C-alpha cells in the first residue's frame, strides 16, 4: 500500500513515497529545510532520490541526502548542465503570478549553485523504478527545464515538479524555459486521466484540464 508524505519546504514541496518501510524521495527542498527532510526520511529505508528537475528549491539537499543514506540520485541528463549554472536554461514567465515568482527566484537562482551528487543515475521516458521498491514510471515533461520529469506511481499518484503548479489554482507552470514544450507537457499529463497530482508548489489536486 502506497503512502505519500508531503514535506513543505519554504514555498516548495518534496514527497516521500513509501511502500511499507521502503521509500523514495521525490525532490529534496532547499538547504534551509535539510534537517526537516532528513528527520522524515530517517523513518524509512530510503532507496532512491528522484529530482523532477535541477533547481535549487528541489535539488539542493540531493548530494547530502544521497551520502546520508548511501543511495543514488536520479535525474534527466538534459538537466545536468544546471548543476553548473541555472543560466544554461533561462526562465521566462507568464501572468502576474509568474512575474512575482520569477522576480523572487531570479536573484536566488543567480547566487545559488547546487552540488552535483556523486552517486547519480540518469532516467528517461518510461523508466521503471520497481527495483527501488516503488512501482513507478518516469514521464519526460520538458518545458520548465529541458530535463523536467514527472513520476507516475501505480497509475494513481502523479508527481509533476514545476511543469504544473498550484500557486493559486492548478495550471501550466508559471515559469518556463520553453513555452510550447511546457504546454505540450501539460497536455500529456491531462491525457493520463484520473490521478492525484502533487505539485512542486501548492496543494495536491485531482488531475484536470490545464
Ligand atoms: Zn523549478
Ligand atoms: Zn520550484
PDB file of N, CA and C in Angstrom, residues 4 6 16 18 38-39 41 48 55 85 99 110 122 124 126 129 139 145 154 176 188 196 198 209:
ATOM      1  N   UNK A   4       1.917   8.564   0.726  1.00  0.00           N
ATOM      2  CA  UNK A   4       2.626   9.763   0.277  1.00  0.00           C
ATOM      3  C   UNK A   4       2.712  10.733   1.442  1.00  0.00           C
ATOM      4  N   UNK A   6       3.861  14.428   2.310  1.00  0.00           N
ATOM      5  CA  UNK A   6       4.269  15.717   1.752  1.00  0.00           C
ATOM      6  C   UNK A   6       5.086  16.481   2.801  1.00  0.00           C
ATOM      7  N   UNK A  16       7.855  12.008   0.262  1.00  0.00           N
ATOM      8  CA  UNK A  16       8.325  10.644   0.495  1.00  0.00           C
ATOM      9  C   UNK A  16       7.221   9.715   0.023  1.00  0.00           C
ATOM     10  N   UNK A  18       6.215   5.894  -0.088  1.00  0.00           N
ATOM     11  CA  UNK A  18       6.625   4.657   0.589  1.00  0.00           C
ATOM     12  C   UNK A  18       5.692   3.512   0.258  1.00  0.00           C
ATOM     13  N   UNK A  38      15.467  15.356   6.385  1.00  0.00           N
ATOM     14  CA  UNK A  38      16.219  14.190   6.846  1.00  0.00           C
ATOM     15  C   UNK A  38      15.487  13.486   7.997  1.00  0.00           C
ATOM     16  N   UNK A  39      14.911  14.266   8.875  1.00  0.00           N
ATOM     17  CA  UNK A  39      14.186  13.693  10.015  1.00  0.00           C
ATOM     18  C   UNK A  39      13.040  12.792   9.546  1.00  0.00           C
ATOM     19  N   UNK A  41      12.860  11.370   6.443  1.00  0.00           N
ATOM     20  CA  UNK A  41      13.438  10.251   5.675  1.00  0.00           C
ATOM     21  C   UNK A  41      14.032   9.189   6.607  1.00  0.00           C
ATOM     22  N   UNK A  48      16.018   5.586  -3.050  1.00  0.00           N
ATOM     23  CA  UNK A  48      16.341   6.426  -4.216  1.00  0.00           C
ATOM     24  C   UNK A  48      15.836   7.850  -3.988  1.00  0.00           C
ATOM     25  N   UNK A  55      16.560  22.527 -10.049  1.00  0.00           N
ATOM     26  CA  UNK A  55      16.516  23.877  -9.494  1.00  0.00           C
ATOM     27  C   UNK A  55      16.761  23.765  -7.994  1.00  0.00           C
ATOM     28  N   UNK A  85      25.299  25.944 -13.833  1.00  0.00           N
ATOM     29  CA  UNK A  85      24.672  27.264 -13.699  1.00  0.00           C
ATOM     30  C   UNK A  85      23.217  27.188 -14.172  1.00  0.00           C
ATOM     31  N   UNK A  99       5.190  36.565 -12.916  1.00  0.00           N
ATOM     32  CA  UNK A  99       6.079  37.720 -12.807  1.00  0.00           C
ATOM     33  C   UNK A  99       6.625  37.839 -11.380  1.00  0.00           C
ATOM     34  N   UNK A 110      20.572  33.237  -9.401  1.00  0.00           N
ATOM     35  CA  UNK A 110      21.861  33.791  -9.800  1.00  0.00           C
ATOM     36  C   UNK A 110      22.947  33.459  -8.780  1.00  0.00           C
ATOM     37  N   UNK A 122      20.903   8.421 -14.581  1.00  0.00           N
ATOM     38  CA  UNK A 122      20.039   9.177 -15.489  1.00  0.00           C
ATOM     39  C   UNK A 122      18.756   8.399 -15.705  1.00  0.00           C
ATOM     40  N   UNK A 124      14.897   8.420 -17.960  1.00  0.00           N
ATOM     41  CA  UNK A 124      14.229   8.954 -19.147  1.00  0.00           C
ATOM     42  C   UNK A 124      12.849   8.314 -19.270  1.00  0.00           C
ATOM     43  N   UNK A 126       9.611   6.446 -19.523  1.00  0.00           N
ATOM     44  CA  UNK A 126       9.222   5.043 -19.392  1.00  0.00           C
ATOM     45  C   UNK A 126      10.055   4.233 -18.410  1.00  0.00           C
ATOM     46  N   UNK A 129      10.800   2.234 -11.848  1.00  0.00           N
ATOM     47  CA  UNK A 129      11.541   2.345 -10.580  1.00  0.00           C
ATOM     48  C   UNK A 129      11.297   1.152  -9.644  1.00  0.00           C
ATOM     49  N   UNK A 139       8.102   9.994 -16.481  1.00  0.00           N
ATOM     50  CA  UNK A 139       7.497  10.656 -17.650  1.00  0.00           C
ATOM     51  C   UNK A 139       8.326  11.903 -17.973  1.00  0.00           C
ATOM     52  N   UNK A 145      12.154  23.079 -17.444  1.00  0.00           N
ATOM     53  CA  UNK A 145      13.557  22.909 -17.840  1.00  0.00           C
ATOM     54  C   UNK A 145      13.576  21.838 -18.934  1.00  0.00           C
ATOM     55  N   UNK A 154       2.065   3.897  -9.570  1.00  0.00           N
ATOM     56  CA  UNK A 154       0.962   2.935  -9.643  1.00  0.00           C
ATOM     57  C   UNK A 154      -0.261   3.494 -10.375  1.00  0.00           C
ATOM     58  N   UNK A 176       8.900  29.039 -17.246  1.00  0.00           N
ATOM     59  CA  UNK A 176       9.234  28.067 -18.284  1.00  0.00           C
ATOM     60  C   UNK A 176      10.496  28.488 -19.011  1.00  0.00           C
ATOM     61  N   UNK A 188       0.059  16.331 -22.085  1.00  0.00           N
ATOM     62  CA  UNK A 188       0.439  14.924 -21.883  1.00  0.00           C
ATOM     63  C   UNK A 188      -0.049  14.451 -20.510  1.00  0.00           C
ATOM     64  N   UNK A 196      -4.142  11.646  -8.646  1.00  0.00           N
ATOM     65  CA  UNK A 196      -3.912  12.772  -7.733  1.00  0.00           C
ATOM     66  C   UNK A 196      -2.604  13.416  -8.157  1.00  0.00           C
ATOM     67  N   UNK A 198       0.526  15.915  -7.549  1.00  0.00           N
ATOM     68  CA  UNK A 198       1.325  16.529  -6.491  1.00  0.00           C
ATOM     69  C   UNK A 198       2.294  17.517  -7.143  1.00  0.00           C
ATOM     70  N   UNK A 209      -8.052  19.522 -16.684  1.00  0.00           N
ATOM     71  CA  UNK A 209      -7.591  20.173 -17.900  1.00  0.00           C
ATOM     72  C   UNK A 209      -6.752  21.396 -17.537  1.00  0.00           C
TER      73      UNK A 209
END
